[in-house]
């Protein structure tokens, strides 16, 4: 257990290198289960969630080697088994359920622990299961484990009732070793799904419509090992962009600006200065953030994973803004903590009304989940005085050395181990 101690109100200036995307790396690790051959993943972020997925892979007899000094992970699933049913380990991350599609498709059988509840919402897996059933899986549940069986998955037309990121990924992976053609309509279009498809194509999968809402997969009899470089993390980049807008001037290296469109648009609308420069982006505080309205949407809409951080920026903005959260039912956990720092935020159902205040002041706050924790870091950096953020293991799930990166640009942030 650790906490961050932040002395706020420091002017930040400098450049930050953005790490590989957590949300690409997790499904791509699961995709490596589709072949007996070795896969080599480059630009892997060193994060808690990645370490947990690594342990999950090892728990099903997959050989992995994570060379953290050069961000390379080697995965060889030649000896993999189909029972990913260690409830405690699997319950630690929701992405554990992404092993279902690959294991079922490769072995005709999979035993997967149900992912646990989550503080930001109930996060069911019905869309994953409905799609896998359409591909021919027989599904039962007992003792917290989903059992999936089939002789051989068969391609099918699948319509997703909602463009779920995880369901789209699970189904594309399952379809890549099925007999025949699968079409996933109303598929999620997040860039991380495009990255997964690129990796699968390198493994030999035949996939059309990558990055669109209709993905067609022609099943292959087998897939081979591949080498792949994970795309930059657009949410880490977005978080640092907001830190720049709130506290100084930050240049972010190694980003894909095309993935940052909704964040750039909203930052400019709010009055921040954003300059795109090849694979870098510079964000500057102009001293005047005008509050605006935001509605979270599936990609290319405004990402729910940036909503809490934008709320922190708006807490110190001018005027009133409304955030409408449409993806998760309980994603305003940061509001109480921000209000403890002096923010003026009210929630009403899926909306939050943010009235900008002149100053925030440091106090003790708690990271309730990953992105809420990131929001608290932004507010702590902008606030007067000292803020102590506890339960930072949530933040470390998804941000690679965030305290170190912040110190590099002039922030006064210390990580203190507790107990
Ligand atoms: C992924 C991201 C997460 C991001 C989210 C939405 C990873 C590892 N995580 O999560 O950071 O916040 O996308 O952009 O990539 N739903 C159902 N039934 C299902 C599946 C989902 O009702 O079977 C609902 C969920 O409860 C939620 C919404 O759909 O309300 C979005 O979930 P989904 O897109 O599946 O998110 P994840 O893949 O879990």
Short mmCIF file of C-alpha atoms and ligand atoms in Angstrom, two decimals:
data_model
loop_
_atom_site.label_atom_id
_atom_site.label_comp_id
_atom_site.label_asym_id
_atom_site.label_seq_id
_atom_site.Cartn_x
_atom_site.Cartn_y
_atom_site.Cartn_z
CA UNK A 1 0.00 0.00 0.00
CA UNK A 2 1.31 3.44 -0.83
CA UNK A 3 0.26 7.05 -1.09
CA UNK A 4 1.29 10.06 -3.11
CA UNK A 5 2.11 13.30 -1.33
CA UNK A 6 1.74 16.24 -3.70
CA UNK A 7 2.74 19.87 -3.06
CA UNK A 8 0.48 21.74 -5.48
CA UNK A 9 0.61 24.99 -7.47
CA UNK A 10 3.97 24.30 -9.12
CA UNK A 11 4.36 25.43 -12.73
CA UNK A 12 5.12 22.30 -14.80
CA UNK A 13 7.19 22.40 -17.96
CA UNK A 14 8.94 19.74 -20.01
CA UNK A 15 8.35 16.63 -22.04
CA UNK A 16 6.93 13.24 -21.19
CA UNK A 17 7.31 9.97 -23.12
CA UNK A 18 4.01 8.15 -23.41
CA UNK A 19 4.07 4.38 -22.72
CA UNK A 20 2.40 1.53 -24.56
CA UNK A 21 -1.35 1.17 -24.22
CA UNK A 22 -2.64 -0.95 -21.33
CA UNK A 23 -5.92 -1.57 -23.11
CA UNK A 24 -4.11 -2.82 -26.23
CA UNK A 25 -1.57 -4.89 -24.35
CA UNK A 26 -4.14 -6.86 -22.31
CA UNK A 27 -6.21 -8.26 -25.22
CA UNK A 28 -3.05 -8.83 -27.28
CA UNK A 29 -1.59 -10.94 -24.45
CA UNK A 30 -4.83 -12.97 -24.54
CA UNK A 31 -4.56 -13.28 -28.34
CA UNK A 32 -1.16 -14.94 -27.92
CA UNK A 33 -3.15 -17.92 -26.55
CA UNK A 34 -4.34 -18.59 -30.11
CA UNK A 35 -1.00 -20.10 -31.17
CA UNK A 36 1.54 -22.58 -29.86
CA UNK A 37 4.33 -20.43 -31.27
CA UNK A 38 6.16 -17.61 -29.49
CA UNK A 39 4.81 -14.06 -29.71
CA UNK A 40 7.00 -11.06 -28.95
CA UNK A 41 5.34 -7.87 -27.75
CA UNK A 42 7.28 -4.61 -27.75
CA UNK A 43 6.51 -1.31 -26.00
CA UNK A 44 4.75 -3.19 -23.19
CA UNK A 45 3.86 -0.89 -20.29
CA UNK A 46 5.14 -1.95 -16.86
CA UNK A 47 1.90 -1.84 -14.91
CA UNK A 48 0.08 -3.78 -12.21
CA UNK A 49 -2.66 -4.92 -14.60
CA UNK A 50 -0.06 -6.27 -17.02
CA UNK A 51 1.69 -8.13 -14.18
CA UNK A 52 -1.66 -9.65 -13.16
CA UNK A 53 -2.41 -10.75 -16.74
CA UNK A 54 1.12 -12.20 -16.84
CA UNK A 55 0.34 -14.22 -13.67
CA UNK A 56 -2.93 -15.37 -15.23
CA UNK A 57 -1.08 -16.60 -18.30
CA UNK A 58 1.40 -18.46 -16.10
CA UNK A 59 -1.48 -19.98 -14.12
CA UNK A 60 -2.65 -21.71 -17.32
CA UNK A 61 0.83 -23.05 -18.13
CA UNK A 62 1.81 -20.35 -20.60
CA UNK A 63 5.52 -19.50 -20.69
CA UNK A 64 6.05 -15.76 -20.37
CA UNK A 65 9.10 -13.58 -19.96
CA UNK A 66 8.68 -9.87 -19.28
CA UNK A 67 11.94 -7.98 -19.92
CA UNK A 68 10.88 -4.84 -18.09
CA UNK A 69 14.09 -2.93 -18.77
CA UNK A 70 13.31 -2.91 -22.50
CA UNK A 71 9.52 -3.32 -22.32
CA UNK A 72 9.46 -6.61 -24.21
CA UNK A 73 7.23 -9.52 -23.32
CA UNK A 74 7.66 -12.98 -24.80
CA UNK A 75 4.69 -15.33 -24.63
CA UNK A 76 4.66 -18.97 -25.66
CA UNK A 77 1.35 -20.71 -25.14
CA UNK A 78 2.43 -24.13 -26.54
CA UNK A 79 1.61 -25.91 -23.27
CA UNK A 80 -1.45 -23.81 -22.32
CA UNK A 81 -4.42 -25.43 -20.59
CA UNK A 82 -8.07 -24.41 -20.92
CA UNK A 83 -8.97 -23.86 -17.28
CA UNK A 84 -8.46 -20.24 -16.30
CA UNK A 85 -10.50 -20.74 -13.14
CA UNK A 86 -8.37 -19.37 -10.33
CA UNK A 87 -11.16 -17.16 -9.03
CA UNK A 88 -8.95 -14.98 -6.85
CA UNK A 89 -6.41 -14.19 -9.56
CA UNK A 90 -8.95 -13.87 -12.40
CA UNK A 91 -11.14 -11.60 -10.26
CA UNK A 92 -8.38 -9.01 -9.99
CA UNK A 93 -8.89 -7.61 -13.49
CA UNK A 94 -11.86 -7.60 -15.81
CA UNK A 95 -9.61 -8.20 -18.82
CA UNK A 96 -9.06 -11.73 -17.49
CA UNK A 97 -12.28 -12.67 -19.28
CA UNK A 98 -10.56 -11.94 -22.61
CA UNK A 99 -8.97 -15.38 -22.28
CA UNK A 100 -12.42 -16.94 -22.94
CA UNK A 101 -12.57 -16.45 -26.73
CA UNK A 102 -9.02 -17.60 -27.48
CA UNK A 103 -9.09 -20.65 -25.16
CA UNK A 104 -12.51 -21.81 -26.36
CA UNK A 105 -11.56 -21.38 -29.97
CA UNK A 106 -8.25 -23.21 -29.61
CA UNK A 107 -9.29 -26.06 -27.28
CA UNK A 108 -13.05 -26.38 -27.87
CA UNK A 109 -13.38 -25.86 -24.15
CA UNK A 110 -12.71 -23.14 -21.60
CA UNK A 111 -13.33 -22.70 -17.89
CA UNK A 112 -13.13 -19.01 -17.04
CA UNK A 113 -13.75 -17.38 -13.66
CA UNK A 114 -16.43 -14.73 -13.75
CA UNK A 115 -14.88 -11.26 -13.53
CA UNK A 116 -15.70 -9.58 -10.23
CA UNK A 117 -17.86 -6.52 -9.68
CA UNK A 118 -16.30 -3.15 -10.21
CA UNK A 119 -16.60 0.16 -8.43
CA UNK A 120 -17.48 2.07 -11.61
CA UNK A 121 -20.46 -0.10 -12.50
CA UNK A 122 -21.84 -3.63 -12.69
CA UNK A 123 -19.96 -4.54 -15.91
CA UNK A 124 -21.79 -7.71 -16.98
CA UNK A 125 -20.45 -10.15 -19.64
CA UNK A 126 -23.75 -10.99 -21.29
CA UNK A 127 -22.67 -9.61 -24.68
CA UNK A 128 -19.52 -11.73 -24.66
CA UNK A 129 -21.54 -14.85 -23.84
CA UNK A 130 -24.35 -14.11 -26.31
CA UNK A 131 -21.79 -13.71 -29.11
CA UNK A 132 -19.86 -16.85 -28.16
CA UNK A 133 -23.15 -18.79 -28.05
CA UNK A 134 -23.87 -17.59 -31.60
CA UNK A 135 -20.52 -19.06 -32.63
CA UNK A 136 -21.72 -22.39 -31.24
CA UNK A 137 -20.57 -22.43 -27.62
CA UNK A 138 -22.60 -24.28 -24.99
CA UNK A 139 -22.41 -22.21 -21.85
CA UNK A 140 -23.02 -23.01 -18.19
CA UNK A 141 -22.06 -21.29 -14.95
CA UNK A 142 -21.33 -22.73 -11.53
CA UNK A 143 -19.21 -21.86 -8.50
CA UNK A 144 -18.21 -18.53 -10.04
CA UNK A 145 -16.87 -20.13 -13.20
CA UNK A 146 -18.22 -20.02 -16.76
CA UNK A 147 -17.81 -23.28 -18.62
CA UNK A 148 -17.81 -23.00 -22.42
CA UNK A 149 -17.81 -25.98 -24.75
CA UNK A 150 -18.05 -26.59 -28.49
CA UNK A 151 -16.93 -29.16 -31.04
CA UNK A 152 -15.58 -26.44 -33.30
CA UNK A 153 -16.74 -22.82 -33.35
CA UNK A 154 -18.62 -21.91 -36.52
CA UNK A 155 -18.65 -18.43 -38.09
CA UNK A 156 -21.87 -16.45 -37.58
CA UNK A 157 -23.41 -13.01 -37.98
CA UNK A 158 -23.32 -11.31 -34.60
CA UNK A 159 -24.99 -8.02 -33.77
CA UNK A 160 -23.86 -6.40 -30.54
CA UNK A 161 -26.66 -4.62 -28.67
CA UNK A 162 -23.99 -2.18 -27.45
CA UNK A 163 -20.51 -1.64 -28.92
CA UNK A 164 -18.70 -3.27 -26.02
CA UNK A 165 -14.91 -3.10 -26.32
CA UNK A 166 -14.24 -6.38 -24.53
CA UNK A 167 -17.03 -8.32 -26.28
CA UNK A 168 -15.82 -7.12 -29.69
CA UNK A 169 -12.29 -8.26 -28.82
CA UNK A 170 -13.34 -11.64 -27.41
CA UNK A 171 -15.49 -12.39 -30.46
CA UNK A 172 -12.88 -11.36 -33.03
CA UNK A 173 -10.32 -13.58 -31.27
CA UNK A 174 -12.74 -16.52 -31.06
CA UNK A 175 -13.75 -16.09 -34.73
CA UNK A 176 -10.17 -16.13 -35.96
CA UNK A 177 -9.87 -19.91 -35.39
CA UNK A 178 -13.54 -20.76 -36.17
CA UNK A 179 -14.80 -22.53 -39.28
CA UNK A 180 -16.17 -20.02 -41.80
CA UNK A 181 -16.89 -16.32 -41.72
CA UNK A 182 -17.98 -14.22 -38.73
CA UNK A 183 -19.34 -10.71 -39.00
CA UNK A 184 -19.51 -8.56 -35.87
CA UNK A 185 -21.89 -5.63 -36.44
CA UNK A 186 -22.18 -2.62 -34.15
CA UNK A 187 -18.65 -3.50 -33.13
CA UNK A 188 -16.71 -1.13 -30.88
CA UNK A 189 -14.19 0.95 -32.83
CA UNK A 190 -11.66 1.87 -30.14
CA UNK A 191 -8.08 2.10 -31.51
CA UNK A 192 -7.03 -0.74 -29.20
CA UNK A 193 -9.33 -3.08 -31.17
CA UNK A 194 -7.60 -1.98 -34.37
CA UNK A 195 -4.26 -2.78 -32.70
CA UNK A 196 -5.51 -6.23 -31.68
CA UNK A 197 -6.65 -6.86 -35.28
CA UNK A 198 -3.22 -5.79 -36.62
CA UNK A 199 -1.58 -8.30 -34.26
CA UNK A 200 -4.01 -11.05 -35.29
CA UNK A 201 -3.31 -10.30 -38.95
CA UNK A 202 0.42 -10.66 -38.27
CA UNK A 203 -0.44 -14.06 -36.75
CA UNK A 204 -2.10 -14.96 -40.05
CA UNK A 205 -5.74 -14.12 -39.30
CA UNK A 206 -7.92 -12.83 -42.15
CA UNK A 207 -9.75 -9.75 -40.88
CA UNK A 208 -11.62 -7.07 -42.85
CA UNK A 209 -13.13 -3.80 -41.64
CA UNK A 210 -10.52 -3.27 -38.93
CA UNK A 211 -11.33 -0.14 -36.93
CA UNK A 212 -14.91 0.08 -38.28
CA UNK A 213 -18.24 -0.90 -36.76
CA UNK A 214 -18.48 -4.00 -38.97
CA UNK A 215 -15.61 -6.45 -38.64
CA UNK A 216 -15.48 -9.57 -40.80
CA UNK A 217 -13.24 -12.46 -39.77
CA UNK A 218 -12.54 -15.41 -42.05
CA UNK A 219 -11.59 -18.24 -39.71
CA UNK A 220 -8.15 -19.83 -40.15
CA UNK A 221 -7.14 -23.44 -39.39
CA UNK A 222 -4.19 -22.20 -37.33
CA UNK A 223 -2.27 -19.07 -36.41
CA UNK A 224 1.44 -18.48 -36.01
CA UNK A 225 3.65 -16.46 -33.67
CA UNK A 226 4.17 -12.76 -34.37
CA UNK A 227 6.19 -9.74 -33.32
CA UNK A 228 4.21 -6.63 -32.54
CA UNK A 229 4.74 -3.14 -31.10
CA UNK A 230 1.89 -1.95 -28.85
CA UNK A 231 0.37 1.44 -29.79
CA UNK A 232 0.84 4.44 -27.45
CA UNK A 233 -1.64 4.79 -24.59
CA UNK A 234 -4.13 7.49 -25.61
CA UNK A 235 -5.57 7.70 -22.09
CA UNK A 236 -2.17 8.23 -20.49
CA UNK A 237 -1.51 10.86 -23.19
CA UNK A 238 -4.90 12.48 -22.56
CA UNK A 239 -4.25 12.58 -18.82
CA UNK A 240 -0.92 14.39 -19.30
CA UNK A 241 -2.59 16.75 -21.80
CA UNK A 242 -5.01 17.77 -19.08
CA UNK A 243 -2.16 18.20 -16.61
CA UNK A 244 -0.56 20.54 -19.16
CA UNK A 245 -3.81 22.46 -19.58
CA UNK A 246 -4.18 22.81 -15.80
CA UNK A 247 -0.59 23.40 -14.70
CA UNK A 248 1.86 24.57 -17.36
CA UNK A 249 3.23 23.43 -20.68
CA UNK A 250 3.86 19.79 -21.52
CA UNK A 251 5.13 18.15 -24.67
CA UNK A 252 4.02 14.56 -25.04
CA UNK A 253 6.23 12.33 -27.18
CA UNK A 254 5.26 9.11 -28.95
CA UNK A 255 1.52 9.70 -29.32
CA UNK A 256 -0.90 8.99 -32.17
CA UNK A 257 -2.67 12.31 -32.58
CA UNK A 258 -5.42 10.69 -34.65
CA UNK A 259 -6.45 8.76 -31.51
CA UNK A 260 -6.65 11.95 -29.45
CA UNK A 261 -9.21 13.86 -31.58
CA UNK A 262 -12.08 14.05 -29.03
CA UNK A 263 -9.70 15.11 -26.26
CA UNK A 264 -7.99 17.74 -28.41
CA UNK A 265 -11.37 19.08 -29.56
CA UNK A 266 -12.70 19.46 -26.02
CA UNK A 267 -9.45 20.99 -24.72
CA UNK A 268 -9.48 23.60 -27.49
CA UNK A 269 -13.16 24.30 -26.85
CA UNK A 270 -12.26 24.89 -23.20
CA UNK A 271 -9.57 27.38 -24.22
CA UNK A 272 -6.36 25.37 -23.77
CA UNK A 273 -3.63 25.70 -26.36
CA UNK A 274 -2.94 22.44 -28.18
CA UNK A 275 -0.31 22.13 -30.90
CA UNK A 276 0.15 18.90 -32.83
CA UNK A 277 3.66 18.22 -34.04
CA UNK A 278 4.02 14.87 -35.84
CA UNK A 279 3.98 12.14 -33.21
CA UNK A 280 4.09 14.72 -30.42
CA UNK A 281 1.55 17.11 -28.98
CA UNK A 282 2.13 20.20 -26.85
CA UNK A 283 -0.52 21.42 -24.41
CA UNK A 284 -0.28 24.75 -22.68
CA UNK A 285 -2.24 26.38 -19.90
CA UNK A 286 -3.63 29.71 -21.08
CA UNK A 287 -4.76 30.84 -17.66
CA UNK A 288 -8.39 30.65 -18.65
CA UNK A 289 -10.30 27.37 -18.88
CA UNK A 290 -13.94 27.90 -19.89
CA UNK A 291 -16.19 25.14 -18.69
CA UNK A 292 -17.97 23.19 -21.38
CA UNK A 293 -20.36 20.24 -21.69
CA UNK A 294 -19.17 16.69 -22.22
CA UNK A 295 -20.96 13.48 -23.04
CA UNK A 296 -19.01 10.21 -22.88
CA UNK A 297 -19.57 7.95 -25.87
CA UNK A 298 -18.03 4.89 -27.51
CA UNK A 299 -15.07 5.80 -29.77
CA UNK A 300 -14.72 8.12 -31.64
CA UNK A 301 -16.82 9.91 -29.02
CA UNK A 302 -15.35 11.38 -25.86
CA UNK A 303 -13.80 8.51 -23.81
CA UNK A 304 -15.31 7.59 -20.46
CA UNK A 305 -11.74 6.87 -19.34
CA UNK A 306 -11.01 10.63 -19.61
CA UNK A 307 -14.17 11.84 -17.89
CA UNK A 308 -12.91 12.09 -14.28
CA UNK A 309 -9.73 13.89 -15.39
CA UNK A 310 -11.74 16.43 -17.41
CA UNK A 311 -13.90 17.01 -14.37
CA UNK A 312 -10.77 17.98 -12.43
CA UNK A 313 -9.83 20.51 -15.10
CA UNK A 314 -13.34 21.96 -15.04
CA UNK A 315 -13.34 22.17 -11.24
CA UNK A 316 -11.03 25.19 -11.64
CA UNK A 317 -12.59 26.48 -14.88
CA UNK A 318 -14.78 29.51 -15.46
CA UNK A 319 -18.56 29.08 -15.46
CA UNK A 320 -20.62 25.92 -15.32
CA UNK A 321 -20.20 22.70 -17.30
CA UNK A 322 -22.23 19.49 -17.40
CA UNK A 323 -20.75 16.03 -17.83
CA UNK A 324 -23.08 13.29 -18.97
CA UNK A 325 -21.65 9.79 -18.38
CA UNK A 326 -23.36 7.32 -20.70
CA UNK A 327 -21.02 4.29 -20.52
CA UNK A 328 -20.76 3.37 -16.84
CA UNK A 329 -23.51 3.88 -14.26
CA UNK A 330 -21.28 4.69 -11.30
CA UNK A 331 -18.36 6.67 -12.58
CA UNK A 332 -18.55 9.79 -10.44
CA UNK A 333 -16.64 8.33 -7.50
CA UNK A 334 -14.13 11.19 -7.68
CA UNK A 335 -16.79 13.83 -6.96
CA UNK A 336 -16.77 13.51 -3.16
CA UNK A 337 -12.99 13.64 -3.08
CA UNK A 338 -12.83 16.69 -5.39
CA UNK A 339 -15.44 18.46 -3.29
CA UNK A 340 -13.30 17.76 -0.22
CA UNK A 341 -10.61 19.79 -2.00
CA UNK A 342 -13.03 22.69 -2.45
CA UNK A 343 -14.64 21.88 -5.80
CA UNK A 344 -18.32 22.64 -6.40
CA UNK A 345 -19.71 19.57 -8.15
CA UNK A 346 -23.19 18.07 -7.88
CA UNK A 347 -24.36 14.83 -9.44
CA UNK A 348 -27.84 13.97 -10.60
CA UNK A 349 -28.19 10.48 -12.03
CA UNK A 350 -25.79 10.18 -14.93
CA UNK A 351 -24.99 13.90 -14.99
CA UNK A 352 -22.53 15.99 -13.01
CA UNK A 353 -22.78 19.76 -12.81
CA UNK A 354 -19.45 21.45 -12.29
CA UNK A 355 -19.34 25.06 -11.16
CA UNK A 356 -15.80 26.33 -11.47
CA UNK A 357 -14.16 27.63 -8.29
CA UNK A 358 -11.19 29.98 -7.93
CA UNK A 359 -9.01 27.64 -5.88
CA UNK A 360 -8.71 24.06 -4.68
CA UNK A 361 -6.90 23.27 -1.45
CA UNK A 362 -4.97 20.17 -0.52
CA UNK A 363 -6.27 17.56 1.92
CA UNK A 364 -6.34 13.78 2.35
CA UNK A 365 -8.19 12.03 -0.48
CA UNK A 366 -8.60 8.46 -1.68
CA UNK A 367 -8.23 7.03 -5.18
CA UNK A 368 -11.41 4.97 -5.59
CA UNK A 369 -10.55 3.63 -9.03
CA UNK A 370 -7.94 4.08 -11.73
CA UNK A 371 -9.19 7.15 -13.59
CA UNK A 372 -10.69 8.77 -10.48
CA UNK A 373 -7.18 8.48 -9.04
CA UNK A 374 -5.74 10.22 -12.12
CA UNK A 375 -8.30 13.00 -11.62
CA UNK A 376 -7.11 13.47 -8.04
CA UNK A 377 -3.50 13.80 -9.20
CA UNK A 378 -4.52 16.61 -11.61
CA UNK A 379 -6.40 18.44 -8.86
CA UNK A 380 -3.60 17.91 -6.35
CA UNK A 381 -1.06 19.40 -8.79
CA UNK A 382 -3.31 22.44 -9.33
CA UNK A 383 -4.36 22.90 -5.70
CA UNK A 384 -2.80 25.08 -3.05
CA UNK A 385 -0.96 23.21 -0.31
CA UNK A 386 -0.39 19.51 0.29
CA UNK A 387 -2.63 16.69 -0.91
CA UNK A 388 -2.17 13.10 0.21
CA UNK A 389 -3.71 10.56 -2.14
CA UNK A 390 -4.16 7.09 -0.65
CA UNK A 391 -5.02 3.73 -2.29
CA UNK A 392 -2.72 4.56 -5.19
CA UNK A 393 -2.56 0.91 -6.25
CA UNK A 394 -5.58 1.83 -8.39
CA UNK A 395 -3.49 4.47 -10.18
CA UNK A 396 -0.56 2.11 -10.62
CA UNK A 397 -2.86 -0.34 -12.42
CA UNK A 398 -2.80 1.95 -15.43
CA UNK A 399 -0.09 4.62 -15.27
CA UNK A 400 3.52 3.68 -15.81
CA UNK A 401 5.73 5.54 -13.28
CA UNK A 402 3.41 8.54 -13.20
CA UNK A 403 5.18 10.10 -10.19
CA UNK A 404 8.56 9.83 -11.89
CA UNK A 405 7.23 11.32 -15.13
CA UNK A 406 5.69 14.19 -13.17
CA UNK A 407 8.87 14.90 -11.19
CA UNK A 408 10.72 15.08 -14.50
CA UNK A 409 8.56 18.08 -15.51
CA UNK A 410 8.87 19.87 -12.19
CA UNK A 411 6.11 18.44 -10.01
CA UNK A 412 6.62 17.96 -6.29
CA UNK A 413 5.17 14.48 -5.82
CA UNK A 414 6.48 11.75 -3.55
CA UNK A 415 5.46 8.14 -3.31
CA UNK A 416 5.36 6.99 0.29
CA UNK A 417 5.07 3.30 1.18
CA UNK A 418 2.57 2.56 3.91
CA UNK A 419 2.84 -0.59 5.98
C1 LIG B 1 -12.84 -1.31 -21.89
C2 LIG B 1 -11.60 -0.68 -21.29
C3 LIG B 1 -12.01 0.35 -20.23
C4 LIG B 1 -12.99 1.36 -20.80
C5 LIG B 1 -14.17 0.67 -21.46
C6 LIG B 1 -15.11 1.62 -22.18
C7 LIG B 1 -10.00 -2.46 -21.45
C8 LIG B 1 -9.13 -3.46 -20.76
N1 LIG B 1 -10.79 -1.72 -20.69
O1 LIG B 1 -13.50 -2.01 -20.84
O2 LIG B 1 -10.81 1.01 -19.81
O3 LIG B 1 -13.49 2.17 -19.75
O4 LIG B 1 -13.68 -0.29 -22.43
O5 LIG B 1 -14.40 2.37 -23.10
O6 LIG B 1 -9.93 -2.32 -22.66
N2 LIG B 1 -21.48 -4.17 -21.12
C9 LIG B 1 -22.58 -4.98 -21.00
N3 LIG B 1 -22.45 -6.30 -21.31
C10 LIG B 1 -21.27 -6.85 -21.72
C11 LIG B 1 -20.16 -6.00 -21.85
C12 LIG B 1 -20.28 -4.67 -21.54
O7 LIG B 1 -23.65 -4.52 -20.62
O8 LIG B 1 -21.22 -8.06 -21.99
C13 LIG B 1 -21.59 -2.74 -20.76
C14 LIG B 1 -20.72 -2.40 -19.54
O9 LIG B 1 -21.39 -2.69 -18.35
C15 LIG B 1 -20.46 -0.93 -19.73
C16 LIG B 1 -20.42 -0.79 -21.25
O10 LIG B 1 -21.04 -1.95 -21.79
O11 LIG B 1 -21.55 -0.20 -19.21
C17 LIG B 1 -19.02 -0.65 -21.80
O12 LIG B 1 -18.27 -1.78 -21.48
P1 LIG B 1 -17.13 -2.36 -22.42
O13 LIG B 1 -17.04 -1.53 -23.65
O14 LIG B 1 -17.31 -3.82 -22.56
O15 LIG B 1 -15.84 -2.07 -21.54
P2 LIG B 1 -14.66 -3.06 -21.19
O16 LIG B 1 -14.25 -3.85 -22.38
O17 LIG B 1 -14.95 -3.77 -19.93
#
